[in-house]
Amino acid sequence: EARDVAVEIFINSSECTMQRIAIVENKKLVQLLLEPVNSNFQVGNVYLGVVKQLLPGMNGIFVEIGSSRTALLEVNMHQYPHVFYGDKAQGNEEDGLRNKDGIVIDVNEEEIEETVDDPNGEEMEQSDGKTNVKPATVLRKIGAWRKVKRGTLMVVQVKKEALRQKGPQLTATVALAGRYWVLVPQVSTIGVTRKINGLERSRLKQLARELQPPGFGLTVRTEAVGRSREELEKDLARLMETWKSILERAEVAAAAGGKDPVPVLLQRAMGQTLRTVRDLFNNEVERFVVDSSQTYQEVTAYLQEIAPHLCDRVELYSGKEPIFEAFNLEAEIEKSSSKRVELPNGAYLVLEETEALVSIDVNGGVGMLGDATSQREAVLEVNLAAARKIATELRLRDIGGIIVVDFIDMEDPSHERLVFEEMRKAIERDRSKVVISEISEFGLMEMTRARDRPSVTSRVTDSCSCCGGTGRIESVEMTLSKIERAVKKILVTSLENFKTDQTLVSSLPGQPEEQL
């Protein structure tokens, strides 16, 4: 069924501001990818970071990677940190990571379920369920974490970009994504994307077992479907070479750090253009249109390595009109930052992004009028249309985190189930992991969508300097009330000052009473 979707990709390049990539399905804009030209600390970058502060109560570490805000690394005792102990590392092993009660953190030597998530959004599933981890392996990982202290050098990868007041989030588990594999050092699992089923799933699972390098975890990506062993081996070899290069650079940088180590970028994540080629450019894509000769050369050169048969689908746009205007995309992009989204029959959505969550309110239109039966059907139709549109808008705006949808109340539980199933079906094409709940008794559906970078709205808009980002300004009544209170305060202060002056004058010697 996925092959029935006609996909087109358009890239608007930029020399100094922001590159834009539009994904179009069946002539409709469904995804907008934005990347500032000077994006430094992007998801996937690998650094040799410097530990600045241990946060045992939060089970985390502040790590310096060169960003304006210190990055946070969440400690996971099932991960193995690649650490280097510099001359400036302070404390001893027992001063390392402890829990909030001051006791050295320990882990039971039991069966541990280790999961590998694709850093590029695909939801993964382990092939063999739980993995038996030898106690010696677990203890080795715990021992490595116990030695971490201020000044320790550690290989880390950016997991989430900085968002609002929060700095970047890091992980000690480096995941290297290729076209067909995700390679993860120091784990032993084999994962397969949930989108691969049947005999092909079994074939790829077996190939993964045969090709799995000792000491590495492997995850099979969607694009591996139908690929030969030779193609898969080639992609895996590239990833192994990349990891070898990262470790070599880390060792050199750690040795050169001396008494004052500084963070070092070990591996820059692939840029948005080539990442789009790697992750999205497949047989489903009818054409890949770019407006820069440099981008055209980069894309075709990369395709020669990974998918030569797709080179003839790359087009260089040379029209006079800007590429997004020529293909009627600019107007659609403008709508993507609006809080109001229109639905059929006059219904509409209102999307509000806040610090804590995103709220989506479904509002009915003229089709809601009529007798009880027709009204119930109209409510169902509006909610079904809303479910489809919400799935599209989440993907288009790249909204992540917690999302709460307030559907129009439905009296029939079967209608609620239909809306839930419609939403479940609508999110299938979203590459990010989306989890949805059934509609509650209050008519609310709770959702979570994986977020590793700011939303489109955050990228293209800033808080209003007048309203402070609330979207509202003070009413006339409130302003007048403030003026009234200020005048009263001035009058009271003036009266008190007058009385004080009288008291001072009366206390002066030789003052006649009639002068007072």
Short mmCIF file of C-alpha atoms in Angstrom, two decimals:
data_model
loop_
_atom_site.label_atom_id
_atom_site.label_comp_id
_atom_site.label_asym_id
_atom_site.label_seq_id
_atom_site.Cartn_x
_atom_site.Cartn_y
_atom_site.Cartn_z
CA GLU A 1 0.00 0.00 0.00
CA ALA A 2 2.93 2.31 0.70
CA ARG A 3 3.96 2.07 -2.94
CA ASP A 4 0.68 3.73 -3.97
CA VAL A 5 2.01 7.01 -2.56
CA ALA A 6 3.79 9.25 -5.08
CA VAL A 7 6.61 11.08 -3.30
CA GLU A 8 8.51 14.15 -4.48
CA ILE A 9 11.34 15.91 -2.63
CA PHE A 10 12.29 19.56 -3.19
CA ILE A 11 15.37 21.27 -1.74
CA ASN A 12 15.73 25.04 -1.42
CA SER A 13 19.44 25.61 -0.72
CA SER A 14 20.90 28.59 1.12
CA GLU A 15 24.39 30.02 1.41
CA CYS A 16 23.97 31.90 4.68
CA THR A 17 20.56 31.39 6.35
CA MET A 18 18.44 28.23 6.39
CA GLN A 19 18.12 25.27 4.06
CA ARG A 20 14.57 24.00 3.48
CA ILE A 21 13.50 20.54 2.33
CA ALA A 22 9.89 19.83 1.39
CA ILE A 23 8.49 16.28 1.24
CA VAL A 24 5.39 16.04 -0.96
CA GLU A 25 3.09 13.01 -1.07
CA ASN A 26 0.39 12.81 -3.73
CA LYS A 27 0.88 16.54 -4.46
CA LYS A 28 0.41 17.52 -0.79
CA LEU A 29 3.12 18.96 1.47
CA VAL A 30 3.49 16.53 4.39
CA GLN A 31 6.90 17.34 5.87
CA LEU A 32 9.15 20.37 6.09
CA LEU A 33 12.77 19.92 7.19
CA LEU A 34 14.71 23.01 8.23
CA GLU A 35 18.41 23.27 8.95
CA PRO A 36 20.24 26.52 9.75
CA VAL A 37 23.40 26.78 7.65
CA ASN A 38 25.48 27.35 10.79
CA SER A 39 23.95 24.49 12.78
CA ASN A 40 26.77 23.34 15.06
CA PHE A 41 25.41 21.00 17.72
CA GLN A 42 23.03 18.90 15.68
CA VAL A 43 21.64 15.49 16.50
CA GLY A 44 24.12 12.72 15.70
CA ASN A 45 27.31 14.73 16.27
CA VAL A 46 29.92 12.76 18.24
CA TYR A 47 32.20 14.59 20.69
CA LEU A 48 34.99 13.92 23.11
CA GLY A 49 33.33 15.82 25.97
CA VAL A 50 34.71 16.97 29.31
CA VAL A 51 32.77 16.05 32.47
CA LYS A 52 31.99 19.28 34.36
CA GLN A 53 29.64 18.21 37.13
CA LEU A 54 28.15 14.99 38.48
CA LEU A 55 24.43 15.03 39.30
CA PRO A 56 23.84 11.84 41.32
CA GLY A 57 20.36 12.88 42.47
CA MET A 58 19.31 13.33 38.83
CA ASN A 59 21.31 10.32 37.64
CA GLY A 60 23.03 12.58 35.15
CA ILE A 61 26.24 14.41 34.25
CA PHE A 62 26.87 17.90 32.88
CA VAL A 63 29.31 17.56 29.99
CA GLU A 64 31.09 20.36 28.15
CA ILE A 65 30.96 19.92 24.35
CA GLY A 66 31.53 23.55 23.36
CA SER A 67 27.90 24.72 23.25
CA SER A 68 26.74 27.91 24.97
CA ARG A 69 24.67 25.81 27.40
CA THR A 70 26.18 22.81 29.15
CA ALA A 71 24.90 19.52 27.79
CA LEU A 72 23.21 16.91 29.97
CA LEU A 73 24.15 13.24 29.79
CA GLU A 74 21.69 10.79 31.33
CA VAL A 75 23.52 7.96 33.08
CA ASN A 76 22.42 4.48 32.08
CA MET A 77 24.22 1.67 33.88
CA HIS A 78 23.46 -0.68 30.98
CA GLN A 79 25.56 1.48 28.65
CA TYR A 80 29.33 1.28 28.46
CA PRO A 81 30.96 4.73 28.50
CA HIS A 82 34.10 5.27 26.42
CA VAL A 83 36.14 7.33 28.88
CA PHE A 84 39.65 8.77 29.04
CA TYR A 85 41.08 9.92 32.37
CA GLY A 86 42.93 13.21 31.98
CA ASP A 87 45.39 14.85 34.36
CA LYS A 88 42.66 17.17 35.64
CA ALA A 89 40.18 14.46 36.62
CA GLN A 90 39.36 15.15 40.27
CA GLY A 91 38.34 12.77 43.05
CA ASN A 92 38.62 9.02 43.38
CA GLU A 93 36.42 6.12 42.37
CA GLU A 94 34.30 6.34 45.53
CA ASP A 95 33.69 10.06 44.79
CA GLY A 96 32.14 9.18 41.46
CA LEU A 97 28.49 8.58 40.69
CA ARG A 98 26.36 7.90 43.74
CA ASN A 99 22.64 7.88 44.22
CA LYS A 100 20.73 10.54 46.18
CA ASP A 101 21.37 8.73 49.47
CA GLY A 102 25.12 8.82 48.95
CA ILE A 103 25.43 5.08 48.28
CA VAL A 104 27.40 3.87 45.28
CA ILE A 105 24.95 2.95 42.53
CA ASP A 106 24.63 -0.78 41.92
CA VAL A 107 22.61 -2.93 39.55
CA ASN A 108 21.22 -6.42 40.08
CA GLU A 109 23.01 -9.07 38.08
CA GLU A 110 19.93 -10.24 36.23
CA GLU A 111 18.55 -10.54 32.76
CA ILE A 112 18.50 -7.08 31.18
CA GLU A 113 16.43 -5.93 28.23
CA GLU A 114 18.51 -3.67 26.05
CA THR A 115 16.71 -1.73 23.30
CA VAL A 116 18.23 0.09 20.40
CA ASP A 117 16.39 3.09 18.94
CA ASP A 118 17.10 4.31 15.46
CA PRO A 119 18.41 7.90 15.83
CA ASN A 120 16.61 8.79 12.62
CA GLY A 121 13.13 8.02 13.83
CA GLU A 122 12.28 4.45 12.90
CA GLU A 123 10.69 2.44 15.67
CA MET A 124 12.77 -0.63 16.35
CA GLU A 125 11.97 -4.02 17.75
CA GLN A 126 14.46 -6.53 19.08
CA SER A 127 14.63 -9.78 17.24
CA ASP A 128 15.14 -11.98 20.25
CA GLY A 129 13.19 -10.21 22.98
CA LYS A 130 15.33 -10.03 26.09
CA THR A 131 19.05 -10.51 25.88
CA ASN A 132 20.98 -12.48 28.47
CA VAL A 133 23.81 -10.24 29.60
CA LYS A 134 26.64 -11.89 31.46
CA PRO A 135 27.14 -10.57 35.01
CA ALA A 136 30.78 -9.83 34.16
CA THR A 137 29.63 -7.54 31.32
CA VAL A 138 27.20 -5.72 33.60
CA LEU A 139 29.84 -5.25 36.29
CA ARG A 140 32.33 -3.96 33.72
CA LYS A 141 29.87 -1.25 32.68
CA ILE A 142 29.12 -0.31 36.30
CA GLY A 143 32.84 -0.15 37.05
CA ALA A 144 33.42 2.21 34.13
CA TRP A 145 30.68 4.59 35.32
CA ARG A 146 32.04 4.56 38.88
CA LYS A 147 35.35 5.92 37.63
CA VAL A 148 33.72 8.93 35.95
CA LYS A 149 34.52 12.20 37.75
CA ARG A 150 35.03 15.86 37.05
CA GLY A 151 37.61 16.30 34.29
CA THR A 152 37.04 12.85 32.76
CA LEU A 153 36.99 12.80 28.96
CA MET A 154 34.10 10.85 27.47
CA VAL A 155 32.85 9.97 23.96
CA VAL A 156 29.26 11.22 23.70
CA GLN A 157 26.68 11.75 20.97
CA VAL A 158 24.03 14.48 20.72
CA LYS A 159 20.65 12.85 21.26
CA LYS A 160 18.50 16.00 21.29
CA GLU A 161 19.30 19.54 20.19
CA ALA A 162 19.09 22.45 22.63
CA LEU A 163 15.48 23.50 23.15
CA ARG A 164 14.38 26.77 24.74
CA GLN A 165 16.29 27.05 28.04
CA LYS A 166 17.62 23.48 27.96
CA GLY A 167 21.01 22.57 26.60
CA PRO A 168 21.66 19.60 24.27
CA GLN A 169 20.94 16.11 25.60
CA LEU A 170 23.64 13.48 25.18
CA THR A 171 23.98 9.72 25.23
CA ALA A 172 27.01 7.56 25.98
CA THR A 173 25.78 5.00 23.45
CA VAL A 174 26.95 6.11 20.02
CA ALA A 175 24.60 4.97 17.24
CA LEU A 176 25.95 5.23 13.69
CA ALA A 177 23.25 5.14 11.02
CA GLY A 178 23.87 3.91 7.50
CA ARG A 179 21.38 3.33 4.70
CA TYR A 180 20.63 -0.25 5.77
CA TRP A 181 21.99 -0.54 9.32
CA VAL A 182 22.36 1.22 12.64
CA LEU A 183 25.63 0.17 14.29
CA VAL A 184 25.90 0.48 18.08
CA PRO A 185 29.22 -0.31 19.82
CA GLN A 186 29.35 -2.19 23.14
CA VAL A 187 25.93 -3.83 22.90
CA SER A 188 25.01 -7.29 21.66
CA THR A 189 21.45 -6.92 20.39
CA ILE A 190 19.99 -7.35 16.93
CA GLY A 191 17.04 -5.08 16.15
CA VAL A 192 14.65 -4.96 13.21
CA THR A 193 12.32 -2.12 12.28
CA ARG A 194 8.67 -2.99 12.88
CA LYS A 195 7.89 -2.02 9.29
CA ILE A 196 9.58 -5.18 7.96
CA ASN A 197 7.39 -8.29 8.10
CA GLY A 198 7.12 -11.87 6.90
CA LEU A 199 9.85 -13.85 5.17
CA GLU A 200 11.94 -10.76 4.48
CA ARG A 201 12.10 -10.06 8.20
CA SER A 202 13.38 -13.57 8.85
CA ARG A 203 15.95 -13.30 6.04
CA LEU A 204 17.32 -9.98 7.29
CA LYS A 205 17.36 -11.18 10.88
CA GLN A 206 19.46 -14.17 9.88
CA LEU A 207 21.80 -11.99 7.80
CA ALA A 208 22.21 -9.65 10.76
CA ARG A 209 23.24 -12.57 12.96
CA GLU A 210 25.79 -13.71 10.37
CA LEU A 211 27.25 -10.24 9.74
CA GLN A 212 27.15 -8.92 13.32
CA PRO A 213 30.68 -7.87 14.37
CA PRO A 214 31.71 -9.05 17.87
CA GLY A 215 30.98 -6.39 20.47
CA PHE A 216 28.52 -4.47 18.32
CA GLY A 217 24.75 -4.24 18.12
CA LEU A 218 23.01 -4.11 14.74
CA THR A 219 19.62 -2.74 13.77
CA VAL A 220 18.11 -3.45 10.36
CA ARG A 221 16.57 -0.37 8.69
CA THR A 222 13.60 -0.28 6.31
CA GLU A 223 15.74 0.32 3.22
CA ALA A 224 17.43 -3.06 3.73
CA VAL A 225 14.35 -4.79 2.32
CA GLY A 226 15.27 -6.65 -0.86
CA ARG A 227 18.97 -5.78 -0.67
CA SER A 228 21.65 -8.34 -1.38
CA ARG A 229 24.18 -9.59 1.14
CA GLU A 230 26.91 -7.74 -0.75
CA GLU A 231 25.08 -4.39 -0.46
CA LEU A 232 24.47 -4.93 3.24
CA GLU A 233 28.12 -5.90 3.87
CA LYS A 234 29.31 -2.78 2.04
CA ASP A 235 27.15 -0.48 4.18
CA LEU A 236 28.26 -2.22 7.38
CA ALA A 237 31.93 -1.90 6.41
CA ARG A 238 31.49 1.88 6.00
CA LEU A 239 29.99 2.14 9.48
CA MET A 240 32.78 0.05 11.03
CA GLU A 241 35.37 2.29 9.38
CA THR A 242 33.59 5.37 10.75
CA TRP A 243 33.65 3.98 14.30
CA LYS A 244 37.32 3.09 14.01
CA SER A 245 38.05 6.65 12.88
CA ILE A 246 36.07 8.10 15.82
CA LEU A 247 38.04 6.06 18.37
CA GLU A 248 41.38 6.96 16.78
CA ARG A 249 40.55 10.69 16.88
CA ALA A 250 39.36 10.38 20.48
CA GLU A 251 42.62 8.74 21.55
CA VAL A 252 44.72 11.40 19.83
CA ALA A 253 42.62 14.25 21.28
CA ALA A 254 42.71 12.75 24.79
CA ALA A 255 46.50 12.36 24.64
CA ALA A 256 46.92 15.95 23.44
CA GLY A 257 44.54 17.39 26.05
CA GLY A 258 47.07 17.58 28.86
CA LYS A 259 46.07 19.34 32.06
CA ASP A 260 43.39 21.50 30.46
CA PRO A 261 41.38 19.25 28.12
CA VAL A 262 38.85 20.85 25.80
CA PRO A 263 35.92 19.21 23.99
CA VAL A 264 36.62 17.98 20.47
CA LEU A 265 34.20 17.22 17.63
CA LEU A 266 35.03 13.65 16.58
CA GLN A 267 32.38 13.09 13.91
CA ARG A 268 29.99 15.61 12.38
CA ALA A 269 26.53 14.24 11.67
CA MET A 270 25.54 14.00 8.05
CA GLY A 271 23.93 17.22 6.80
CA GLN A 272 20.18 17.41 6.27
CA THR A 273 20.45 17.02 2.47
CA LEU A 274 22.43 13.79 2.45
CA ARG A 275 20.50 12.51 5.46
CA THR A 276 17.32 12.97 3.43
CA VAL A 277 18.89 11.06 0.55
CA ARG A 278 20.00 8.26 2.86
CA ASP A 279 16.74 7.92 4.80
CA LEU A 280 13.98 8.98 2.38
CA PHE A 281 15.18 8.65 -1.22
CA ASN A 282 13.95 5.26 -2.41
CA ASN A 283 11.92 3.75 -5.25
CA GLU A 284 8.83 5.51 -3.91
CA VAL A 285 10.34 8.90 -4.81
CA GLU A 286 9.45 9.99 -8.34
CA ARG A 287 11.80 12.96 -8.44
CA PHE A 288 14.29 14.78 -6.25
CA VAL A 289 14.52 18.44 -7.29
CA VAL A 290 17.29 20.79 -6.10
CA ASP A 291 17.99 24.43 -6.95
CA SER A 292 21.77 24.47 -6.49
CA SER A 293 24.41 22.91 -8.73
CA GLN A 294 26.57 22.22 -5.66
CA THR A 295 23.71 20.36 -3.97
CA TYR A 296 23.05 18.48 -7.21
CA GLN A 297 26.67 17.30 -7.33
CA GLU A 298 26.65 16.28 -3.64
CA VAL A 299 23.44 14.29 -4.02
CA THR A 300 24.42 12.48 -7.22
CA ALA A 301 27.92 11.69 -5.89
CA TYR A 302 26.44 10.16 -2.73
CA LEU A 303 23.85 8.23 -4.73
CA GLN A 304 26.62 6.71 -6.85
CA GLU A 305 27.86 5.09 -3.62
CA ILE A 306 24.58 3.88 -2.15
CA ALA A 307 21.92 3.73 -4.91
CA PRO A 308 23.20 4.46 -8.45
CA HIS A 309 19.88 3.45 -10.01
CA LEU A 310 18.22 6.54 -8.48
CA CYS A 311 20.60 9.11 -10.01
CA ASP A 312 18.37 9.76 -13.01
CA ARG A 313 15.56 10.93 -10.71
CA VAL A 314 17.60 13.90 -9.46
CA GLU A 315 16.73 17.16 -11.24
CA LEU A 316 18.47 20.55 -11.16
CA TYR A 317 15.89 23.35 -11.14
CA SER A 318 17.03 26.45 -13.02
CA GLY A 319 13.82 28.48 -13.37
CA LYS A 320 13.59 32.22 -12.68
CA GLU A 321 11.00 31.81 -9.94
CA PRO A 322 12.19 30.54 -6.53
CA ILE A 323 11.80 26.76 -6.45
CA PHE A 324 9.16 26.63 -3.70
CA GLU A 325 7.02 29.25 -5.43
CA ALA A 326 7.32 27.48 -8.77
CA PHE A 327 5.98 24.26 -7.25
CA ASN A 328 3.27 26.01 -5.15
CA LEU A 329 4.88 25.14 -1.82
CA GLU A 330 5.46 28.60 -0.32
CA ALA A 331 1.80 29.24 0.53
CA GLU A 332 1.52 25.83 2.21
CA ILE A 333 4.65 26.52 4.24
CA GLU A 334 3.23 29.87 5.41
CA LYS A 335 0.17 28.05 6.76
CA SER A 336 2.33 25.65 8.77
CA SER A 337 3.07 28.30 11.41
CA SER A 338 -0.58 29.28 11.91
CA LYS A 339 -2.35 28.18 15.09
CA ARG A 340 -5.61 27.65 13.21
CA VAL A 341 -5.98 24.80 10.72
CA GLU A 342 -9.11 24.54 8.59
CA LEU A 343 -11.12 21.31 8.25
CA PRO A 344 -14.07 20.46 5.94
CA ASN A 345 -17.56 21.88 6.68
CA GLY A 346 -16.19 24.91 8.48
CA ALA A 347 -14.60 22.89 11.30
CA TYR A 348 -11.08 23.77 12.41
CA LEU A 349 -8.21 22.89 14.75
CA VAL A 350 -6.41 25.21 17.15
CA LEU A 351 -2.82 24.17 17.95
CA GLU A 352 -1.04 25.68 20.96
CA GLU A 353 2.62 24.86 21.64
CA THR A 354 3.61 25.43 25.28
CA GLU A 355 6.65 24.60 27.40
CA ALA A 356 4.99 21.51 28.87
CA LEU A 357 2.90 20.12 26.01
CA VAL A 358 1.04 20.79 22.78
CA SER A 359 -2.72 21.15 22.99
CA ILE A 360 -4.98 20.63 19.97
CA ASP A 361 -8.63 21.68 20.17
CA VAL A 362 -11.13 20.34 17.62
CA ASN A 363 -13.96 22.78 16.86
CA GLY A 364 -17.11 21.99 14.85
CA GLY A 365 -18.54 23.89 11.90
CA VAL A 366 -21.88 24.46 10.16
CA GLY A 367 -22.29 20.74 9.49
CA MET A 368 -22.88 20.23 13.22
CA LEU A 369 -26.45 21.55 13.01
CA GLY A 370 -29.44 19.19 12.60
CA ASP A 371 -31.36 16.53 14.49
CA ALA A 372 -29.71 14.29 17.09
CA THR A 373 -28.86 11.44 14.69
CA SER A 374 -27.42 13.62 11.96
CA GLN A 375 -25.55 15.64 14.58
CA ARG A 376 -23.88 12.53 16.00
CA GLU A 377 -22.82 11.52 12.50
CA ALA A 378 -21.56 15.04 11.83
CA VAL A 379 -19.50 14.98 15.04
CA LEU A 380 -17.99 11.65 14.00
CA GLU A 381 -17.11 12.96 10.53
CA VAL A 382 -15.45 16.07 11.98
CA ASN A 383 -13.44 14.02 14.49
CA LEU A 384 -12.34 11.54 11.80
CA ALA A 385 -11.21 14.42 9.57
CA ALA A 386 -9.46 15.98 12.57
CA ALA A 387 -7.58 12.74 13.31
CA ARG A 388 -6.25 12.58 9.74
CA LYS A 389 -5.31 16.25 9.74
CA ILE A 390 -3.63 16.11 13.16
CA ALA A 391 -1.37 13.25 12.02
CA THR A 392 -0.39 15.34 8.99
CA GLU A 393 0.21 18.52 11.01
CA LEU A 394 2.38 16.78 13.61
CA ARG A 395 4.63 15.51 10.86
CA LEU A 396 4.59 18.76 8.87
CA ARG A 397 5.38 20.95 11.87
CA ASP A 398 7.73 18.36 13.42
CA ILE A 399 5.91 18.65 16.74
CA GLY A 400 7.21 16.37 19.48
CA GLY A 401 6.77 15.67 23.17
CA ILE A 402 3.39 15.34 24.86
CA ILE A 403 0.33 16.16 22.75
CA VAL A 404 -3.24 16.36 24.08
CA VAL A 405 -6.15 16.38 21.62
CA ASP A 406 -9.58 17.61 22.73
CA PHE A 407 -12.02 15.98 20.31
CA ILE A 408 -15.67 17.00 20.10
CA ASP A 409 -17.59 14.89 22.63
CA MET A 410 -19.01 11.64 21.23
CA GLU A 411 -21.86 9.82 22.96
CA ASP A 412 -21.31 6.51 21.18
CA PRO A 413 -18.22 4.52 22.39
CA SER A 414 -18.04 2.83 18.98
CA HIS A 415 -17.49 6.27 17.41
CA GLU A 416 -14.61 6.90 19.81
CA ARG A 417 -13.08 3.60 18.73
CA LEU A 418 -13.42 4.57 15.05
CA VAL A 419 -11.60 7.85 15.71
CA PHE A 420 -8.83 6.01 17.59
CA GLU A 421 -8.38 3.55 14.69
CA GLU A 422 -8.36 6.44 12.19
CA MET A 423 -5.60 8.15 14.14
CA ARG A 424 -3.61 4.92 14.43
CA LYS A 425 -3.83 4.43 10.68
CA ALA A 426 -2.99 8.08 9.94
CA ILE A 427 0.30 8.02 11.88
CA GLU A 428 1.65 4.95 10.06
CA ARG A 429 3.65 7.01 7.57
CA ASP A 430 5.28 9.08 10.30
CA ARG A 431 8.92 8.00 10.69
CA SER A 432 9.04 9.34 14.24
CA LYS A 433 7.80 7.07 17.00
CA VAL A 434 4.23 8.07 17.91
CA VAL A 435 2.28 6.53 20.80
CA ILE A 436 -1.45 7.26 21.19
CA SER A 437 -3.95 6.52 23.94
CA GLU A 438 -7.62 5.73 23.59
CA ILE A 439 -10.04 8.63 24.07
CA SER A 440 -10.71 9.27 27.77
CA GLU A 441 -14.07 9.93 29.42
CA PHE A 442 -13.32 13.64 29.04
CA GLY A 443 -12.95 13.33 25.26
CA LEU A 444 -9.16 13.69 25.37
CA MET A 445 -6.55 11.67 23.48
CA GLU A 446 -3.01 11.74 24.82
CA MET A 447 -0.12 11.25 22.41
CA THR A 448 3.65 11.32 22.51
CA ARG A 449 5.88 11.88 19.50
CA ALA A 450 9.64 11.48 19.58
CA ARG A 451 11.38 14.86 19.59
CA ASP A 452 15.08 15.41 19.01
CA ARG A 453 15.07 18.93 17.56
CA PRO A 454 12.96 22.12 17.78
CA SER A 455 9.64 22.16 15.92
CA VAL A 456 9.17 24.09 12.68
CA THR A 457 7.28 26.79 14.58
CA SER A 458 10.21 27.20 16.98
CA ARG A 459 12.60 27.46 14.03
CA VAL A 460 10.64 30.07 12.07
CA THR A 461 9.14 32.24 14.82
CA ASP A 462 10.33 34.12 17.92
CA SER A 463 8.40 35.22 20.99
CA CYS A 464 6.65 38.57 20.51
CA SER A 465 8.51 41.40 22.24
CA CYS A 466 5.19 43.08 23.10
CA CYS A 467 3.25 40.19 24.62
CA GLY A 468 6.23 38.12 25.79
CA GLY A 469 5.11 35.12 23.78
CA THR A 470 1.66 34.77 25.33
CA GLY A 471 -0.14 35.90 22.19
CA ARG A 472 -2.22 38.32 24.27
CA ILE A 473 -1.88 41.94 25.40
CA GLU A 474 -3.33 43.71 28.40
CA SER A 475 -6.98 44.77 28.14
CA VAL A 476 -8.02 48.45 28.32
CA GLU A 477 -9.89 47.79 31.59
CA MET A 478 -6.79 46.27 33.20
CA THR A 479 -4.63 49.19 32.04
CA LEU A 480 -7.10 51.73 33.49
CA SER A 481 -7.25 49.74 36.73
CA LYS A 482 -3.45 49.88 37.01
CA ILE A 483 -3.49 53.65 36.38
CA GLU A 484 -6.13 54.09 39.10
CA ARG A 485 -4.07 52.12 41.63
CA ALA A 486 -0.92 54.04 40.70
CA VAL A 487 -2.69 57.42 41.18
CA LYS A 488 -4.03 56.31 44.57
CA LYS A 489 -0.55 55.19 45.61
CA ILE A 490 0.90 58.57 44.60
CA LEU A 491 -1.82 60.43 46.53
CA VAL A 492 -1.29 58.34 49.67
CA THR A 493 2.49 58.82 49.46
CA SER A 494 2.10 62.56 48.91
CA LEU A 495 -0.26 62.87 51.91
CA GLU A 496 2.17 60.96 54.13
CA ASN A 497 5.04 63.17 52.97
CA PHE A 498 2.94 66.30 53.69
CA LYS A 499 2.17 65.11 57.22
CA THR A 500 5.85 64.32 57.77
CA ASP A 501 6.81 67.85 56.66
CA GLN A 502 4.27 69.36 59.10
CA THR A 503 5.71 67.34 61.95
CA LEU A 504 9.25 68.47 61.13
CA VAL A 505 8.23 72.14 60.97
CA SER A 506 6.35 71.99 64.28
CA SER A 507 9.37 70.50 65.98
CA LEU A 508 11.65 73.44 65.03
CA PRO A 509 12.41 75.81 68.03
CA GLY A 510 10.94 79.35 68.06
CA GLN A 511 8.20 78.68 65.47
CA PRO A 512 4.97 80.66 66.21
CA GLU A 513 1.86 78.47 66.38
CA GLU A 514 0.01 80.62 63.85
CA GLN A 515 2.58 79.62 61.18
CA LEU A 516 1.54 76.00 61.53
#
